[in-house]
């Protein structure tokens, strides 16, 4: 039976097996989807073992491997020169392992109706998820972009890499007035420290987006909702990117008309 994985470290919190399992049942596809803890030191061993298994279709990739995974797969779409990260590895028809990024589509889908061209945005973090987010923001002409990160130097380099005007500040800097604020870190996730930011400087029409989905109601989103701001939770991005991955991995379109049912399952 064909199967796919989601890999990361940690991985116990991952909801991807629930999502893909739901869609496998709904579509009648004979397949399986598993979560596998893979450390940074074991990435090469993991791909060597899976490459030898003809039933393995590929894997989703989560923190902290979205950048490092490009050292272990073929980069036919020049992700290294564009986004700089991959969150999906797919076995191609010729047997090659190909790096793909579905985070861009997953991130942008819930906010496609927002007018972001020429409007200020704040992004928190500079890892693999942030790279996909900055790529999407550059494509729609958002900016200026304020990037908060433990290393402002790394943040400034990322803004320059994506051709975004803005500034990089320390993680504890005040959030400036922004049309959109995005947490692209793991802060606030189960087992991680909370994200300590102050949203009081945002206008009432600002949108706050947290890519963390465990828990779905993060302290950041709770603070935003307490101020009456519109929010986007991590399940929206997770389901969006997973839908693209599912079709590539299993060759069937997931039933997106059942998203409400899927969200209820994930929140149970």
Short mmCIF file of C-alpha atoms in Angstrom, two decimals:
data_model
loop_
_atom_site.label_atom_id
_atom_site.label_comp_id
_atom_site.label_asym_id
_atom_site.label_seq_id
_atom_site.Cartn_x
_atom_site.Cartn_y
_atom_site.Cartn_z
CA UNK A 1 0.00 0.00 0.00
CA UNK A 2 1.30 3.44 -0.87
CA UNK A 3 1.97 5.81 2.01
CA UNK A 4 3.40 9.19 2.91
CA UNK A 5 4.83 10.78 6.06
CA UNK A 6 5.10 14.07 7.85
CA UNK A 7 8.53 14.59 9.40
CA UNK A 8 9.80 17.04 11.98
CA UNK A 9 11.25 17.40 15.46
CA UNK A 10 9.05 17.59 17.49
CA UNK A 11 6.26 15.83 15.62
CA UNK A 12 3.84 14.45 18.25
CA UNK A 13 1.61 17.55 17.93
CA UNK A 14 1.14 17.18 14.17
CA UNK A 15 -2.44 17.06 12.91
CA UNK A 16 -1.40 16.15 9.36
CA UNK A 17 -2.20 12.41 9.79
CA UNK A 18 -5.77 13.34 10.81
CA UNK A 19 -6.16 15.58 7.78
CA UNK A 20 -4.76 13.16 5.23
CA UNK A 21 -6.50 10.20 6.88
CA UNK A 22 -9.82 12.05 6.63
CA UNK A 23 -9.25 12.72 2.92
CA UNK A 24 -8.05 9.17 2.20
CA UNK A 25 -11.29 7.81 3.68
CA UNK A 26 -13.40 10.41 1.87
CA UNK A 27 -11.85 9.73 -1.54
CA UNK A 28 -11.56 5.97 -1.17
CA UNK A 29 -7.85 6.07 -1.99
CA UNK A 30 -5.96 3.03 -0.67
CA UNK A 31 -3.13 4.67 1.21
CA UNK A 32 -1.71 5.57 4.59
CA UNK A 33 -0.20 8.69 6.13
CA UNK A 34 2.14 8.63 9.14
CA UNK A 35 4.07 11.01 11.37
CA UNK A 36 7.76 10.30 11.95
CA UNK A 37 10.11 12.11 14.28
CA UNK A 38 13.31 12.81 12.38
CA UNK A 39 16.18 14.71 13.97
CA UNK A 40 18.44 17.02 11.98
CA UNK A 41 21.25 14.45 12.20
CA UNK A 42 19.00 11.72 10.75
CA UNK A 43 17.59 13.54 7.72
CA UNK A 44 20.00 11.86 5.31
CA UNK A 45 19.32 8.39 6.75
CA UNK A 46 15.55 8.95 6.59
CA UNK A 47 15.60 9.84 2.89
CA UNK A 48 17.99 7.01 2.03
CA UNK A 49 15.62 4.51 3.64
CA UNK A 50 12.48 5.95 2.04
CA UNK A 51 14.10 6.23 -1.37
CA UNK A 52 14.52 2.45 -1.33
CA UNK A 53 10.82 1.84 -0.57
CA UNK A 54 8.69 1.91 -3.77
CA UNK A 55 5.47 2.30 -1.73
CA UNK A 56 6.59 5.62 -0.25
CA UNK A 57 5.10 8.58 -2.14
CA UNK A 58 6.81 11.40 -0.25
CA UNK A 59 6.55 13.46 2.90
CA UNK A 60 5.47 16.77 4.29
CA UNK A 61 8.24 18.61 6.11
CA UNK A 62 7.77 20.73 9.21
CA UNK A 63 10.07 22.50 11.68
CA UNK A 64 13.01 22.54 11.87
CA UNK A 65 13.78 20.93 8.49
CA UNK A 66 12.19 23.20 5.85
CA UNK A 67 15.50 24.77 4.85
CA UNK A 68 17.86 21.84 5.48
CA UNK A 69 15.70 19.43 3.45
CA UNK A 70 16.87 21.13 0.24
CA UNK A 71 20.31 19.58 0.84
CA UNK A 72 18.80 16.08 0.47
CA UNK A 73 16.50 16.38 -2.55
CA UNK A 74 16.46 17.71 -6.09
CA UNK A 75 15.52 21.36 -6.46
CA UNK A 76 13.96 21.38 -9.92
CA UNK A 77 11.85 24.45 -9.19
CA UNK A 78 14.77 26.56 -7.91
CA UNK A 79 13.30 26.84 -4.43
CA UNK A 80 16.76 27.56 -3.09
CA UNK A 81 16.95 30.65 -5.27
CA UNK A 82 13.40 31.83 -4.61
CA UNK A 83 11.63 30.83 -1.39
CA UNK A 84 14.63 29.10 0.16
CA UNK A 85 12.58 26.38 1.84
CA UNK A 86 10.53 23.27 1.04
CA UNK A 87 7.69 21.72 3.01
CA UNK A 88 6.98 18.76 0.73
CA UNK A 89 9.17 16.07 -0.82
CA UNK A 90 7.59 14.14 -3.69
CA UNK A 91 8.81 10.99 -5.42
CA UNK A 92 8.71 11.80 -9.12
CA UNK A 93 7.83 9.29 -11.84
CA UNK A 94 11.54 8.87 -12.59
CA UNK A 95 12.21 8.00 -8.93
CA UNK A 96 13.85 11.30 -8.02
CA UNK A 97 12.93 13.06 -4.78
CA UNK A 98 11.77 16.59 -5.55
CA UNK A 99 11.47 19.49 -3.12
CA UNK A 100 8.22 21.48 -3.36
CA UNK A 101 6.72 24.35 -1.38
CA UNK A 102 2.97 24.37 -0.71
CA UNK A 103 3.21 26.80 2.23
CA UNK A 104 2.91 29.82 -0.05
CA UNK A 105 -0.50 28.75 -1.36
CA UNK A 106 -1.59 27.56 2.08
CA UNK A 107 -0.65 30.85 3.73
CA UNK A 108 -2.19 33.14 1.15
CA UNK A 109 -5.53 31.40 0.50
CA UNK A 110 -7.28 32.61 3.71
CA UNK A 111 -6.28 36.25 3.09
CA UNK A 112 -6.65 36.39 -0.69
CA UNK A 113 -9.46 38.91 -0.28
CA UNK A 114 -7.28 41.38 1.63
CA UNK A 115 -5.88 44.34 -0.27
CA UNK A 116 -2.22 44.27 0.79
CA UNK A 117 -0.52 46.10 -2.06
CA UNK A 118 1.38 49.02 -0.61
CA UNK A 119 0.11 48.36 2.92
CA UNK A 120 2.29 47.78 6.01
CA UNK A 121 2.72 44.22 7.27
CA UNK A 122 4.55 42.80 10.28
CA UNK A 123 6.02 39.29 10.18
CA UNK A 124 7.42 37.63 13.31
CA UNK A 125 10.14 35.05 12.66
CA UNK A 126 12.69 34.24 9.99
CA UNK A 127 12.51 30.45 9.53
CA UNK A 128 11.13 28.27 6.77
CA UNK A 129 7.51 29.36 7.22
CA UNK A 130 8.54 33.02 7.23
CA UNK A 131 10.33 32.53 3.92
CA UNK A 132 7.13 31.29 2.26
CA UNK A 133 5.15 34.15 3.80
CA UNK A 134 7.64 36.80 2.68
CA UNK A 135 7.65 35.31 -0.82
CA UNK A 136 3.85 35.60 -0.97
CA UNK A 137 3.90 39.16 0.38
CA UNK A 138 6.47 40.19 -2.21
CA UNK A 139 4.34 38.72 -4.99
CA UNK A 140 1.31 40.83 -4.00
CA UNK A 141 3.32 44.02 -3.50
CA UNK A 142 2.83 44.31 0.26
CA UNK A 143 4.98 46.67 2.23
CA UNK A 144 6.73 48.14 3.99
CA UNK A 145 7.34 44.94 5.95
CA UNK A 146 8.57 44.99 9.53
CA UNK A 147 10.27 41.72 10.45
CA UNK A 148 10.75 40.87 14.12
CA UNK A 149 13.36 38.23 14.89
CA UNK A 150 15.87 37.25 17.55
CA UNK A 151 18.55 38.18 15.00
CA UNK A 152 17.64 41.46 13.25
CA UNK A 153 20.63 40.92 10.96
CA UNK A 154 19.12 37.68 9.66
CA UNK A 155 15.77 39.43 9.31
CA UNK A 156 17.29 42.25 7.27
CA UNK A 157 18.98 39.73 4.99
CA UNK A 158 15.64 38.00 4.37
CA UNK A 159 13.87 41.24 3.52
CA UNK A 160 16.63 42.05 1.04
CA UNK A 161 16.51 38.54 -0.44
CA UNK A 162 12.81 38.94 -1.25
CA UNK A 163 13.17 42.53 -2.44
CA UNK A 164 10.91 43.84 0.31
CA UNK A 165 11.17 47.36 1.65
CA UNK A 166 10.99 47.64 5.40
CA UNK A 167 13.08 47.09 8.49
CA UNK A 168 14.19 44.28 10.78
CA UNK A 169 13.84 44.69 14.54
CA UNK A 170 14.46 42.54 17.65
CA UNK A 171 11.77 40.07 18.65
CA UNK A 172 10.67 42.21 21.61
CA UNK A 173 10.23 45.41 19.57
CA UNK A 174 6.84 47.12 19.46
CA UNK A 175 4.58 46.11 16.59
CA UNK A 176 3.96 49.16 14.39
CA UNK A 177 0.58 49.97 12.81
CA UNK A 178 0.02 47.16 10.29
CA UNK A 179 -2.75 45.90 8.03
CA UNK A 180 -1.59 42.33 8.75
CA UNK A 181 0.46 40.77 11.55
CA UNK A 182 1.74 37.22 11.06
CA UNK A 183 3.37 34.99 13.65
CA UNK A 184 5.63 32.65 11.67
CA UNK A 185 7.43 31.24 14.72
CA UNK A 186 6.68 28.26 16.97
CA UNK A 187 6.21 30.61 19.95
CA UNK A 188 2.84 29.95 21.50
CA UNK A 189 2.83 26.31 20.39
CA UNK A 190 2.32 23.56 22.94
CA UNK A 191 5.62 23.03 24.75
CA UNK A 192 7.05 26.37 23.58
CA UNK A 193 7.23 29.75 25.34
CA UNK A 194 4.38 32.17 24.60
CA UNK A 195 4.76 34.93 22.05
CA UNK A 196 4.87 38.15 24.07
CA UNK A 197 3.75 41.02 21.83
CA UNK A 198 1.55 44.08 22.28
CA UNK A 199 -1.18 44.58 19.68
CA UNK A 200 -2.47 47.85 21.13
CA UNK A 201 -0.92 49.88 18.31
CA UNK A 202 -2.99 48.19 15.59
CA UNK A 203 -5.96 49.84 13.93
CA UNK A 204 -9.37 48.22 14.24
CA UNK A 205 -9.27 46.88 10.66
CA UNK A 206 -5.99 44.97 11.16
CA UNK A 207 -5.85 41.19 10.70
CA UNK A 208 -3.78 38.95 13.00
CA UNK A 209 -2.63 35.60 11.57
CA UNK A 210 -0.93 32.87 13.61
CA UNK A 211 0.55 29.86 11.80
CA UNK A 212 0.61 27.89 15.08
CA UNK A 213 -2.23 25.36 15.22
CA UNK A 214 -1.53 23.50 18.47
CA UNK A 215 -3.33 25.09 20.22
CA UNK A 216 -5.62 26.69 17.67
CA UNK A 217 -6.54 29.47 20.08
CA UNK A 218 -3.07 30.87 20.80
CA UNK A 219 -2.47 33.72 23.26
CA UNK A 220 -1.77 35.96 20.25
CA UNK A 221 -5.15 35.23 18.67
CA UNK A 222 -6.92 35.52 22.02
CA UNK A 223 -5.41 38.98 22.48
CA UNK A 224 -6.44 39.98 18.96
CA UNK A 225 -10.01 38.76 19.40
CA UNK A 226 -10.16 40.57 22.72
CA UNK A 227 -9.54 43.76 20.80
CA UNK A 228 -12.17 42.87 18.21
CA UNK A 229 -9.64 42.28 15.43
CA UNK A 230 -10.14 39.79 12.60
CA UNK A 231 -7.99 36.67 12.96
CA UNK A 232 -6.75 33.72 10.93
CA UNK A 233 -5.70 30.59 12.79
CA UNK A 234 -3.07 28.00 11.94
CA UNK A 235 -5.59 25.39 10.81
CA UNK A 236 -6.47 27.51 7.77
CA UNK A 237 -2.88 27.46 6.54
CA UNK A 238 -2.38 23.83 7.57
CA UNK A 239 -5.43 22.60 5.65
CA UNK A 240 -4.66 24.80 2.64
CA UNK A 241 -1.11 23.58 2.15
CA UNK A 242 -2.15 19.99 2.95
CA UNK A 243 -4.77 20.04 0.19
CA UNK A 244 -2.12 20.81 -2.43
CA UNK A 245 0.19 18.16 -0.97
CA UNK A 246 -2.54 15.50 -0.82
CA UNK A 247 -3.30 15.75 -4.53
CA UNK A 248 0.40 15.56 -5.40
CA UNK A 249 1.05 12.62 -3.08
CA UNK A 250 -2.05 10.51 -3.69
CA UNK A 251 -3.31 11.68 -7.10
CA UNK A 252 -6.80 12.67 -5.92
CA UNK A 253 -8.36 16.03 -5.13
CA UNK A 254 -9.42 16.35 -1.48
CA UNK A 255 -13.11 17.19 -0.83
CA UNK A 256 -12.74 20.83 0.23
CA UNK A 257 -16.52 21.11 0.53
CA UNK A 258 -16.11 19.10 3.76
CA UNK A 259 -13.65 21.54 5.40
CA UNK A 260 -16.09 22.38 8.20
CA UNK A 261 -16.36 18.68 9.06
CA UNK A 262 -12.58 18.36 8.95
CA UNK A 263 -12.06 21.37 11.23
CA UNK A 264 -14.51 19.90 13.73
CA UNK A 265 -12.48 16.68 13.73
CA UNK A 266 -9.24 18.56 14.26
CA UNK A 267 -10.69 20.59 17.13
CA UNK A 268 -12.26 17.60 18.90
#
